[in-house]
C-alpha cells in the first residue's frame, strides 16, 4: 500500500497530538541574571553605587587627589561597608557569571528526577555562587593594598594581568574543565552529594578561568564606567563558554584586554 492508500486507510478520528514544547530548565536562572543586571543598572543610575574607596588624607592646605578613581569592590554601597560591598559583588556575579553556568545547570536539571529537579539546580547554583562570593570576600580583604594607589595604574595592571592569564596553559586547562560535565545520581543522598561535588568542581574551574577578569571588576571603579566594564567582561566570559572554539575566543580576549591596558595606561599621559 502506497502513501496515498495509507492516508485513505487511516481512521478519520485519528489525529496527531501537538508536540508539547520542552520546558526551559534554566528559565528561572536566566531571569535571575536579567534581574541582577537591571538592579545593578538601577543602583548605578540612581547613584547608589559610588564605589568610594578610602584614600590617604591630603596634607594640610593641599587639595585631595581626585585622579584616584574609586574601586567599587571595597565599598559598593555607601555606608554599608564590607557587607554592602559583598552584597554588591554577589549581585554582579549573578549578572556576569551565572549565564556562563547555564549549560551546567541544564545538565543538573536533565539528570535529576523531576520531583527534585529544582532543588538540585538550586543547590548547584548556591555552591557555584558561594565560591564567587568567597573570592569577593578575599578581594575585599586585599582592597587596602591598592586602594591608595593611582586607580589608572591599578586598572592597567589588572588588565595586563588578565591579558597574560588568558594566554597561559593554566587558563586553557581551566577553560577545558569548564566545558566538562559528569554523570549525576538521579535521586537520594547520593544525588545531593553528587550535585554538590559538581558545583564545587565546576565553580572551581570557572574561578580558575576567570579570576583575573573579575579582578578587573574589583579595581575598575564605580559609576557609569562600571557598567561598561561589566558588559565587556561578561561578553568575554560568555563567548568563552559558548564558543565552538573557546581557545580562539580566549586569545581574542587577551588581545582586547592588552589593548585596553595600554589605553588606560596612556590616558593620563595624554590628558
PDB file of C-alpha atoms in Angstrom, residues 58-156:
ATOM      1  CA  UNK A  58      45.662  65.053  51.982  1.00  0.00           C
ATOM      2  CA  UNK A  59      48.231  67.146  53.849  1.00  0.00           C
ATOM      3  CA  UNK A  60      47.033  70.370  55.429  1.00  0.00           C
ATOM      4  CA  UNK A  61      46.456  73.089  52.876  1.00  0.00           C
ATOM      5  CA  UNK A  62      46.650  70.654  49.990  1.00  0.00           C
ATOM      6  CA  UNK A  63      43.672  69.606  47.853  1.00  0.00           C
ATOM      7  CA  UNK A  64      42.767  65.927  47.810  1.00  0.00           C
ATOM      8  CA  UNK A  65      43.879  63.853  44.832  1.00  0.00           C
ATOM      9  CA  UNK A  66      40.882  63.498  42.558  1.00  0.00           C
ATOM     10  CA  UNK A  67      42.737  61.483  39.941  1.00  0.00           C
ATOM     11  CA  UNK A  68      42.472  58.361  42.070  1.00  0.00           C
ATOM     12  CA  UNK A  69      39.245  56.826  40.868  1.00  0.00           C
ATOM     13  CA  UNK A  70      37.320  54.713  43.350  1.00  0.00           C
ATOM     14  CA  UNK A  71      37.114  50.956  43.447  1.00  0.00           C
ATOM     15  CA  UNK A  72      33.617  49.662  43.993  1.00  0.00           C
ATOM     16  CA  UNK A  73      34.833  46.357  45.389  1.00  0.00           C
ATOM     17  CA  UNK A  74      35.766  47.978  48.678  1.00  0.00           C
ATOM     18  CA  UNK A  75      32.575  49.983  49.311  1.00  0.00           C
ATOM     19  CA  UNK A  76      29.958  49.246  46.711  1.00  0.00           C
ATOM     20  CA  UNK A  77      27.124  50.690  48.807  1.00  0.00           C
ATOM     21  CA  UNK A  78      27.933  53.883  50.719  1.00  0.00           C
ATOM     22  CA  UNK A  79      27.651  53.376  54.451  1.00  0.00           C
ATOM     23  CA  UNK A  80      27.175  49.637  54.148  1.00  0.00           C
ATOM     24  CA  UNK A  81      30.857  48.784  54.467  1.00  0.00           C
ATOM     25  CA  UNK A  82      32.003  45.237  53.908  1.00  0.00           C
ATOM     26  CA  UNK A  83      28.502  43.759  53.986  1.00  0.00           C
ATOM     27  CA  UNK A  84      27.256  46.110  51.286  1.00  0.00           C
ATOM     28  CA  UNK A  85      30.369  45.578  49.208  1.00  0.00           C
ATOM     29  CA  UNK A  86      29.997  41.808  49.376  1.00  0.00           C
ATOM     30  CA  UNK A  87      26.286  42.046  48.551  1.00  0.00           C
ATOM     31  CA  UNK A  88      27.043  44.164  45.501  1.00  0.00           C
ATOM     32  CA  UNK A  89      29.780  41.783  44.430  1.00  0.00           C
ATOM     33  CA  UNK A  90      27.411  38.804  44.688  1.00  0.00           C
ATOM     34  CA  UNK A  91      24.828  40.681  42.634  1.00  0.00           C
ATOM     35  CA  UNK A  92      27.419  41.327  39.938  1.00  0.00           C
ATOM     36  CA  UNK A  93      28.436  37.662  39.976  1.00  0.00           C
ATOM     37  CA  UNK A  94      24.814  36.658  39.384  1.00  0.00           C
ATOM     38  CA  UNK A  95      24.676  39.073  36.452  1.00  0.00           C
ATOM     39  CA  UNK A  96      28.066  38.206  34.954  1.00  0.00           C
ATOM     40  CA  UNK A  97      28.888  34.617  35.885  1.00  0.00           C
ATOM     41  CA  UNK A  98      25.521  32.876  36.188  1.00  0.00           C
ATOM     42  CA  UNK A  99      24.911  32.959  32.384  1.00  0.00           C
ATOM     43  CA  UNK A 100      28.155  31.017  31.896  1.00  0.00           C
ATOM     44  CA  UNK A 101      26.862  28.323  34.271  1.00  0.00           C
ATOM     45  CA  UNK A 102      23.594  27.764  32.370  1.00  0.00           C
ATOM     46  CA  UNK A 103      24.856  24.676  30.459  1.00  0.00           C
ATOM     47  CA  UNK A 104      25.963  23.089  33.733  1.00  0.00           C
ATOM     48  CA  UNK A 105      22.630  23.966  35.344  1.00  0.00           C
ATOM     49  CA  UNK A 106      20.811  22.360  32.410  1.00  0.00           C
ATOM     50  CA  UNK A 107      22.965  19.250  32.884  1.00  0.00           C
ATOM     51  CA  UNK A 108      21.971  19.083  36.547  1.00  0.00           C
ATOM     52  CA  UNK A 109      18.293  19.518  35.687  1.00  0.00           C
ATOM     53  CA  UNK A 110      18.350  16.909  32.926  1.00  0.00           C
ATOM     54  CA  UNK A 111      19.996  14.326  35.210  1.00  0.00           C
ATOM     55  CA  UNK A 112      17.712  14.836  38.194  1.00  0.00           C
ATOM     56  CA  UNK A 113      14.327  13.350  38.942  1.00  0.00           C
ATOM     57  CA  UNK A 114      11.506  15.734  38.131  1.00  0.00           C
ATOM     58  CA  UNK A 115      10.338  15.968  41.736  1.00  0.00           C
ATOM     59  CA  UNK A 116      13.757  17.118  42.919  1.00  0.00           C
ATOM     60  CA  UNK A 117      14.990  18.880  39.790  1.00  0.00           C
ATOM     61  CA  UNK A 118      14.564  22.446  41.023  1.00  0.00           C
ATOM     62  CA  UNK A 119      16.103  21.594  44.375  1.00  0.00           C
ATOM     63  CA  UNK A 120      19.149  20.066  42.696  1.00  0.00           C
ATOM     64  CA  UNK A 121      19.603  23.044  40.381  1.00  0.00           C
ATOM     65  CA  UNK A 122      19.239  25.466  43.287  1.00  0.00           C
ATOM     66  CA  UNK A 123      21.866  23.534  45.253  1.00  0.00           C
ATOM     67  CA  UNK A 124      24.290  23.643  42.344  1.00  0.00           C
ATOM     68  CA  UNK A 125      23.725  27.384  41.832  1.00  0.00           C
ATOM     69  CA  UNK A 126      24.207  28.038  45.560  1.00  0.00           C
ATOM     70  CA  UNK A 127      27.554  26.212  45.624  1.00  0.00           C
ATOM     71  CA  UNK A 128      28.676  27.880  42.405  1.00  0.00           C
ATOM     72  CA  UNK A 129      27.832  31.395  43.578  1.00  0.00           C
ATOM     73  CA  UNK A 130      29.238  30.722  47.064  1.00  0.00           C
ATOM     74  CA  UNK A 131      32.653  30.154  45.518  1.00  0.00           C
ATOM     75  CA  UNK A 132      32.475  33.501  43.715  1.00  0.00           C
ATOM     76  CA  UNK A 133      31.256  35.196  46.886  1.00  0.00           C
ATOM     77  CA  UNK A 134      34.241  33.773  48.734  1.00  0.00           C
ATOM     78  CA  UNK A 135      36.536  35.195  46.078  1.00  0.00           C
ATOM     79  CA  UNK A 136      34.815  38.555  46.523  1.00  0.00           C
ATOM     80  CA  UNK A 137      35.431  38.395  50.268  1.00  0.00           C
ATOM     81  CA  UNK A 138      39.122  37.759  49.557  1.00  0.00           C
ATOM     82  CA  UNK A 139      39.284  40.776  47.253  1.00  0.00           C
ATOM     83  CA  UNK A 140      37.581  42.930  49.880  1.00  0.00           C
ATOM     84  CA  UNK A 141      40.227  41.893  52.370  1.00  0.00           C
ATOM     85  CA  UNK A 142      43.000  42.729  49.893  1.00  0.00           C
ATOM     86  CA  UNK A 143      41.442  46.003  48.693  1.00  0.00           C
ATOM     87  CA  UNK A 144      43.544  48.195  51.064  1.00  0.00           C
ATOM     88  CA  UNK A 145      46.648  47.051  49.179  1.00  0.00           C
ATOM     89  CA  UNK A 146      45.605  49.015  46.097  1.00  0.00           C
ATOM     90  CA  UNK A 147      43.009  51.436  47.451  1.00  0.00           C
ATOM     91  CA  UNK A 148      45.560  54.261  47.936  1.00  0.00           C
ATOM     92  CA  UNK A 149      47.341  53.768  44.612  1.00  0.00           C
ATOM     93  CA  UNK A 150      46.516  55.676  41.404  1.00  0.00           C
ATOM     94  CA  UNK A 151      43.454  53.943  40.022  1.00  0.00           C
ATOM     95  CA  UNK A 152      44.543  54.214  36.373  1.00  0.00           C
ATOM     96  CA  UNK A 153      47.785  52.388  37.137  1.00  0.00           C
ATOM     97  CA  UNK A 154      45.980  49.718  39.173  1.00  0.00           C
ATOM     98  CA  UNK A 155      43.411  49.152  36.437  1.00  0.00           C
ATOM     99  CA  UNK A 156      46.063  48.983  33.711  1.00  0.00           C
TER     100      UNK A 156
END
